[in-house]
PDB file of C-alpha atoms in Angstrom:
ATOM      1  CA  MET A  25       0.000   0.000   0.000  1.00  0.00           C
ATOM      2  CA  THR A  26       1.312   3.418  -0.988  1.00  0.00           C
ATOM      3  CA  LYS A  27       0.488   6.472   1.135  1.00  0.00           C
ATOM      4  CA  ILE A  28      -0.186   9.645  -0.870  1.00  0.00           C
ATOM      5  CA  PHE A  29      -0.763  13.140   0.507  1.00  0.00           C
ATOM      6  CA  LEU A  30      -2.636  15.490  -1.844  1.00  0.00           C
ATOM      7  CA  VAL A  31      -2.075  19.243  -2.004  1.00  0.00           C
ATOM      8  CA  ALA A  32      -4.493  20.956  -4.383  1.00  0.00           C
ATOM      9  CA  HIS A  33      -5.325  24.418  -5.710  1.00  0.00           C
ATOM     10  CA  GLN A  34      -8.586  25.272  -3.971  1.00  0.00           C
ATOM     11  CA  THR A  35     -10.332  27.291  -6.701  1.00  0.00           C
ATOM     12  CA  ARG A  36      -9.767  25.300  -9.900  1.00  0.00           C
ATOM     13  CA  SER A  37     -12.971  23.360 -10.594  1.00  0.00           C
ATOM     14  CA  GLU A  38     -11.279  20.802 -12.865  1.00  0.00           C
ATOM     15  CA  ILE A  39      -9.254  19.545  -9.908  1.00  0.00           C
ATOM     16  CA  ARG A  40     -12.378  18.029  -8.318  1.00  0.00           C
ATOM     17  CA  GLY A  41     -12.738  15.597 -11.209  1.00  0.00           C
ATOM     18  CA  LEU A  42      -9.040  14.757 -11.113  1.00  0.00           C
ATOM     19  CA  ILE A  43      -9.288  13.986  -7.400  1.00  0.00           C
ATOM     20  CA  ALA A  44     -12.232  11.668  -8.146  1.00  0.00           C
ATOM     21  CA  GLU A  45     -10.042   9.766 -10.629  1.00  0.00           C
ATOM     22  CA  ILE A  46      -7.210   9.547  -8.089  1.00  0.00           C
ATOM     23  CA  VAL A  47      -9.559   8.307  -5.353  1.00  0.00           C
ATOM     24  CA  ALA A  48     -11.006   5.596  -7.643  1.00  0.00           C
ATOM     25  CA  TRP A  49      -7.488   4.581  -8.665  1.00  0.00           C
ATOM     26  CA  SER A  50      -6.350   4.447  -5.026  1.00  0.00           C
ATOM     27  CA  LYS A  51      -9.296   2.261  -3.997  1.00  0.00           C
ATOM     28  CA  ALA A  52      -8.650  -0.158  -6.857  1.00  0.00           C
ATOM     29  CA  GLY A  53      -4.990  -0.440  -5.885  1.00  0.00           C
ATOM     30  CA  ARG A  54      -5.641  -0.291  -2.126  1.00  0.00           C
ATOM     31  CA  HIS A  55      -3.541   2.819  -1.727  1.00  0.00           C
ATOM     32  CA  GLU A  56      -4.113   5.451   0.944  1.00  0.00           C
ATOM     33  CA  VAL A  57      -4.892   9.068   0.026  1.00  0.00           C
ATOM     34  CA  TRP A  58      -5.539  12.029   2.300  1.00  0.00           C
ATOM     35  CA  MET A  59      -5.519  15.842   2.287  1.00  0.00           C
ATOM     36  CA  ALA A  60      -5.252  18.680   4.771  1.00  0.00           C
ATOM     37  CA  SER A  61      -8.700  19.671   6.040  1.00  0.00           C
ATOM     38  CA  GLN A  62      -8.553  23.135   4.470  1.00  0.00           C
ATOM     39  CA  ASP A  63      -7.968  21.760   0.965  1.00  0.00           C
ATOM     40  CA  ALA A  64     -10.406  18.860   1.346  1.00  0.00           C
ATOM     41  CA  ASN A  65     -13.287  21.017   2.591  1.00  0.00           C
ATOM     42  CA  ALA A  66     -12.711  23.732  -0.032  1.00  0.00           C
ATOM     43  CA  LEU A  67     -12.860  21.175  -2.851  1.00  0.00           C
ATOM     44  CA  GLY A  68     -15.814  19.159  -1.545  1.00  0.00           C
ATOM     45  CA  TRP A  69     -13.753  16.144  -0.523  1.00  0.00           C
ATOM     46  CA  SER A  70     -14.223  16.305   3.254  1.00  0.00           C
ATOM     47  CA  ASP A  71     -13.973  12.504   3.504  1.00  0.00           C
ATOM     48  CA  LEU A  72     -10.293  12.850   2.570  1.00  0.00           C
ATOM     49  CA  ALA A  73      -9.629  15.415   5.321  1.00  0.00           C
ATOM     50  CA  SER A  74      -7.032  14.382   7.869  1.00  0.00           C
ATOM     51  CA  ASP A  75      -4.697  15.927  10.433  1.00  0.00           C
ATOM     52  CA  ARG A  76      -1.938  13.513   9.462  1.00  0.00           C
ATOM     53  CA  ALA A  77       1.299  15.176   8.449  1.00  0.00           C
ATOM     54  CA  ALA A  78       2.510  15.207   4.869  1.00  0.00           C
ATOM     55  CA  ALA A  79       5.786  13.723   6.111  1.00  0.00           C
ATOM     56  CA  GLU A  80       3.983  10.411   6.790  1.00  0.00           C
ATOM     57  CA  ALA A  81       3.347   9.926   3.065  1.00  0.00           C
ATOM     58  CA  ASP A  82       5.432   7.996   0.555  1.00  0.00           C
ATOM     59  CA  LEU A  83       4.597  10.619  -2.073  1.00  0.00           C
ATOM     60  CA  VAL A  84       3.154  14.139  -2.064  1.00  0.00           C
ATOM     61  CA  LEU A  85       0.976  14.814  -5.112  1.00  0.00           C
ATOM     62  CA  SER A  86       0.587  18.491  -6.007  1.00  0.00           C
ATOM     63  CA  LEU A  87      -2.448  19.379  -8.151  1.00  0.00           C
ATOM     64  CA  GLY A  88      -2.178  22.936  -9.455  1.00  0.00           C
ATOM     65  CA  GLY A  89       0.615  25.200 -10.644  1.00  0.00           C
ATOM     66  CA  ASP A  90       3.996  26.191  -9.290  1.00  0.00           C
ATOM     67  CA  GLY A  91       2.434  27.913  -6.279  1.00  0.00           C
ATOM     68  CA  THR A  92       0.796  24.648  -5.258  1.00  0.00           C
ATOM     69  CA  VAL A  93       4.136  22.835  -5.531  1.00  0.00           C
ATOM     70  CA  LEU A  94       5.714  25.434  -3.246  1.00  0.00           C
ATOM     71  CA  ARG A  95       2.884  24.945  -0.747  1.00  0.00           C
ATOM     72  CA  ALA A  96       3.423  21.181  -0.908  1.00  0.00           C
ATOM     73  CA  VAL A  97       7.101  21.656  -0.085  1.00  0.00           C
ATOM     74  CA  HIS A  98       6.167  23.857   2.888  1.00  0.00           C
ATOM     75  CA  GLU A  99       3.771  21.168   4.100  1.00  0.00           C
ATOM     76  CA  LEU A 100       6.709  18.755   4.256  1.00  0.00           C
ATOM     77  CA  ASP A 101       8.751  21.143   6.425  1.00  0.00           C
ATOM     78  CA  GLY A 102      12.051  19.647   5.319  1.00  0.00           C
ATOM     79  CA  ALA A 103      11.005  15.969   5.294  1.00  0.00           C
ATOM     80  CA  ALA A 104      12.595  13.921   2.498  1.00  0.00           C
ATOM     81  CA  VAL A 105       9.420  12.884   0.664  1.00  0.00           C
ATOM     82  CA  PRO A 106       9.189  13.105  -3.163  1.00  0.00           C
ATOM     83  CA  VAL A 107       6.795  15.705  -4.613  1.00  0.00           C
ATOM     84  CA  LEU A 108       5.078  15.011  -7.946  1.00  0.00           C
ATOM     85  CA  GLY A 109       3.604  18.097  -9.602  1.00  0.00           C
ATOM     86  CA  VAL A 110       0.549  17.771 -11.860  1.00  0.00           C
ATOM     87  CA  ASN A 111       0.050  20.897 -13.966  1.00  0.00           C
ATOM     88  CA  VAL A 112      -3.463  22.228 -13.405  1.00  0.00           C
ATOM     89  CA  GLY A 113      -2.409  25.875 -13.386  1.00  0.00           C
ATOM     90  CA  THR A 114      -1.037  28.736 -15.452  1.00  0.00           C
ATOM     91  CA  LEU A 115       2.638  28.366 -14.504  1.00  0.00           C
ATOM     92  CA  GLY A 116       4.146  24.920 -14.862  1.00  0.00           C
ATOM     93  CA  TYR A 117       7.903  25.269 -14.470  1.00  0.00           C
ATOM     94  CA  LEU A 118       7.888  22.905 -11.480  1.00  0.00           C
ATOM     95  CA  THR A 119       5.055  20.651 -12.661  1.00  0.00           C
ATOM     96  CA  GLU A 120       6.104  18.062 -15.224  1.00  0.00           C
ATOM     97  CA  VAL A 121       2.958  15.910 -15.471  1.00  0.00           C
ATOM     98  CA  GLU A 122      -0.262  16.833 -17.298  1.00  0.00           C
ATOM     99  CA  PRO A 123      -3.615  15.720 -15.778  1.00  0.00           C
ATOM    100  CA  ALA A 124      -4.181  13.099 -18.494  1.00  0.00           C
ATOM    101  CA  GLN A 125      -0.878  11.465 -17.544  1.00  0.00           C
ATOM    102  CA  CYS A 126      -1.445  11.530 -13.783  1.00  0.00           C
ATOM    103  CA  LEU A 127      -2.641   7.970 -13.123  1.00  0.00           C
ATOM    104  CA  ALA A 128      -0.175   6.373 -15.543  1.00  0.00           C
ATOM    105  CA  THR A 129       2.632   8.311 -13.870  1.00  0.00           C
ATOM    106  CA  LEU A 130       1.506   7.137 -10.438  1.00  0.00           C
ATOM    107  CA  ASP A 131       1.471   3.538 -11.671  1.00  0.00           C
ATOM    108  CA  ARG A 132       4.964   3.948 -13.086  1.00  0.00           C
ATOM    109  CA  TRP A 133       6.238   5.469  -9.837  1.00  0.00           C
ATOM    110  CA  ILE A 134       4.772   2.675  -7.705  1.00  0.00           C
ATOM    111  CA  SER A 135       5.742  -0.310  -9.864  1.00  0.00           C
ATOM    112  CA  GLY A 136       8.818   1.019 -11.642  1.00  0.00           C
ATOM    113  CA  LYS A 137      12.443   1.466 -10.680  1.00  0.00           C
ATOM    114  CA  GLU A 138      14.214   4.752 -10.063  1.00  0.00           C
ATOM    115  CA  GLY A 139      16.680   5.534 -12.834  1.00  0.00           C
ATOM    116  CA  LYS A 140      14.865   3.308 -15.310  1.00  0.00           C
ATOM    117  CA  ASP A 141      11.166   4.193 -15.170  1.00  0.00           C
ATOM    118  CA  PHE A 142      11.434   7.530 -13.354  1.00  0.00           C
ATOM    119  CA  GLU A 143      13.943   9.869 -11.747  1.00  0.00           C
ATOM    120  CA  ILE A 144      13.807  11.735  -8.453  1.00  0.00           C
ATOM    121  CA  ASP A 145      15.351  15.178  -8.901  1.00  0.00           C
ATOM    122  CA  SER A 146      16.880  16.470  -5.658  1.00  0.00           C
ATOM    123  CA  ARG A 147      16.562  20.225  -5.200  1.00  0.00           C
ATOM    124  CA  MET A 148      18.614  22.449  -2.926  1.00  0.00           C
ATOM    125  CA  MET A 149      16.597  24.492  -0.430  1.00  0.00           C
ATOM    126  CA  VAL A 150      17.359  27.695   1.458  1.00  0.00           C
ATOM    127  CA  ARG A 151      17.198  28.032   5.221  1.00  0.00           C
ATOM    128  CA  ALA A 152      17.372  31.580   6.569  1.00  0.00           C
ATOM    129  CA  THR A 153      17.537  32.744  10.181  1.00  0.00           C
ATOM    130  CA  LEU A 154      16.711  36.342  11.092  1.00  0.00           C
ATOM    131  CA  THR A 155      18.253  37.726  14.298  1.00  0.00           C
ATOM    132  CA  PRO A 156      16.802  41.153  15.223  1.00  0.00           C
ATOM    133  CA  ALA A 157      19.346  43.792  16.278  1.00  0.00           C
ATOM    134  CA  ASN A 158      17.238  44.612  19.352  1.00  0.00           C
ATOM    135  CA  GLY A 159      17.854  41.165  20.801  1.00  0.00           C
ATOM    136  CA  GLY A 160      14.464  39.714  19.896  1.00  0.00           C
ATOM    137  CA  SER A 161      13.908  36.032  19.242  1.00  0.00           C
ATOM    138  CA  GLN A 162      15.301  34.443  16.094  1.00  0.00           C
ATOM    139  CA  THR A 163      13.015  33.328  13.271  1.00  0.00           C
ATOM    140  CA  THR A 164      13.980  30.582  10.809  1.00  0.00           C
ATOM    141  CA  TRP A 165      12.409  29.809   7.415  1.00  0.00           C
ATOM    142  CA  ARG A 166      12.912  27.080   4.826  1.00  0.00           C
ATOM    143  CA  ALA A 167      12.209  27.821   1.179  1.00  0.00           C
ATOM    144  CA  LEU A 168      12.458  26.040  -2.160  1.00  0.00           C
ATOM    145  CA  ASN A 169      12.638  29.244  -4.240  1.00  0.00           C
ATOM    146  CA  GLU A 170      13.898  32.189  -2.245  1.00  0.00           C
ATOM    147  CA  VAL A 171      13.902  34.117   1.017  1.00  0.00           C
ATOM    148  CA  VAL A 172      13.325  37.883   0.773  1.00  0.00           C
ATOM    149  CA  LEU A 173      14.057  40.326   3.587  1.00  0.00           C
ATOM    150  CA  GLU A 174      12.981  43.902   2.866  1.00  0.00           C
ATOM    151  CA  LYS A 175      12.394  47.177   4.644  1.00  0.00           C
ATOM    152  CA  GLN A 176       8.956  48.136   5.940  1.00  0.00           C
ATOM    153  CA  GLN A 177       9.138  51.911   5.509  1.00  0.00           C
ATOM    154  CA  SER A 178       9.671  53.640   2.167  1.00  0.00           C
ATOM    155  CA  GLY A 179      12.373  56.269   2.003  1.00  0.00           C
ATOM    156  CA  HIS A 180      14.635  54.435   4.429  1.00  0.00           C
ATOM    157  CA  THR A 181      17.190  51.666   4.155  1.00  0.00           C
ATOM    158  CA  ILE A 182      17.983  48.919   6.629  1.00  0.00           C
ATOM    159  CA  TRP A 183      21.344  47.716   7.914  1.00  0.00           C
ATOM    160  CA  LEU A 184      22.074  44.093   7.064  1.00  0.00           C
ATOM    161  CA  ASP A 185      24.698  41.781   8.521  1.00  0.00           C
ATOM    162  CA  VAL A 186      24.631  38.655   6.340  1.00  0.00           C
ATOM    163  CA  ASP A 187      26.301  35.342   7.226  1.00  0.00           C
ATOM    164  CA  ILE A 188      26.331  32.240   5.005  1.00  0.00           C
ATOM    165  CA  ASN A 189      26.741  28.872   6.735  1.00  0.00           C
ATOM    166  CA  GLY A 190      28.088  30.639   9.812  1.00  0.00           C
ATOM    167  CA  PHE A 191      30.669  32.719   7.932  1.00  0.00           C
ATOM    168  CA  GLU A 192      30.440  36.491   7.590  1.00  0.00           C
ATOM    169  CA  PHE A 193      29.514  37.414   4.018  1.00  0.00           C
ATOM    170  CA  ALA A 194      28.721  41.131   3.947  1.00  0.00           C
ATOM    171  CA  GLN A 195      27.532  44.142   5.919  1.00  0.00           C
ATOM    172  CA  TYR A 196      25.673  46.860   4.080  1.00  0.00           C
ATOM    173  CA  SER A 197      22.778  49.314   4.050  1.00  0.00           C
ATOM    174  CA  ALA A 198      20.108  48.596   1.431  1.00  0.00           C
ATOM    175  CA  ASP A 199      16.417  48.053   0.722  1.00  0.00           C
ATOM    176  CA  GLY A 200      16.806  44.361   1.563  1.00  0.00           C
ATOM    177  CA  VAL A 201      18.328  41.085   0.481  1.00  0.00           C
ATOM    178  CA  ILE A 202      17.155  38.170  -1.679  1.00  0.00           C
ATOM    179  CA  VAL A 203      18.663  34.716  -1.201  1.00  0.00           C
ATOM    180  CA  ALA A 204      17.558  32.301  -3.916  1.00  0.00           C
ATOM    181  CA  SER A 205      18.176  28.621  -4.507  1.00  0.00           C
ATOM    182  CA  PRO A 206      19.045  27.399  -8.031  1.00  0.00           C
ATOM    183  CA  THR A 207      15.346  26.539  -8.488  1.00  0.00           C
ATOM    184  CA  GLY A 208      14.238  30.043  -7.512  1.00  0.00           C
ATOM    185  CA  SER A 209      17.022  32.018  -9.178  1.00  0.00           C
ATOM    186  CA  THR A 210      15.915  31.770 -12.825  1.00  0.00           C
ATOM    187  CA  ALA A 211      13.753  34.899 -13.087  1.00  0.00           C
ATOM    188  CA  TYR A 212      16.208  37.013 -11.075  1.00  0.00           C
ATOM    189  CA  SER A 213      19.148  35.872 -13.195  1.00  0.00           C
ATOM    190  CA  MET A 214      17.337  36.401 -16.502  1.00  0.00           C
ATOM    191  CA  SER A 215      16.188  39.897 -15.474  1.00  0.00           C
ATOM    192  CA  ALA A 216      19.858  40.780 -14.923  1.00  0.00           C
ATOM    193  CA  ARG A 217      20.801  39.142 -18.266  1.00  0.00           C
ATOM    194  CA  GLY A 218      22.620  36.412 -16.398  1.00  0.00           C
ATOM    195  CA  PRO A 219      22.793  32.670 -17.071  1.00  0.00           C
ATOM    196  CA  VAL A 220      20.180  30.164 -15.952  1.00  0.00           C
ATOM    197  CA  VAL A 221      21.544  28.067 -13.091  1.00  0.00           C
ATOM    198  CA  SER A 222      20.945  24.319 -13.276  1.00  0.00           C
ATOM    199  CA  PRO A 223      18.598  23.162 -10.484  1.00  0.00           C
ATOM    200  CA  ARG A 224      21.116  20.408  -9.724  1.00  0.00           C
ATOM    201  CA  HIS A 225      23.874  22.933  -9.009  1.00  0.00           C
ATOM    202  CA  ARG A 226      24.491  23.699  -5.327  1.00  0.00           C
ATOM    203  CA  ALA A 227      24.972  27.454  -5.368  1.00  0.00           C
TER     204      ALA A 227
END
């Protein structure tokens, strides 16, 4: 039995039918499927609602666009569970499977072998910790694309003391700082007429 956690765009009506196909497929194969209560209730699938963590799944299935994939990654909170993106959105850079291919892809993932029938593409993530100058408590975030720290008031800059992996990188006054992973760097790099960084590169 394979355990699958669904993360779905809540306002795309076509996703309801796709979920119905996935549920029928899971029952036929005796697989387990569940969703977070917020997604399940919004899409009319309250019987799939569960408080179980995404990290308990063997696979996280994202139904939507790139934003839904990012939400799926946040649901995992750093757990090493594969995410399969099904493109039911307007942006599909991170979603490689079309809805018509969804069930066949799931079958291939369950019965196939990695490297022959499918590949799992590891992606570098960013972890950022903010330490306020006034001695307040630290806040830490994980992100697949980028972490952005920016000023709150217009007309002023903020002083930044940036460390990378515990080593001092730079101190400067600016509007903010953007730290992007290879996955999240593409648009920033292209806007500066720079090269596209391979998602497999650790930079």
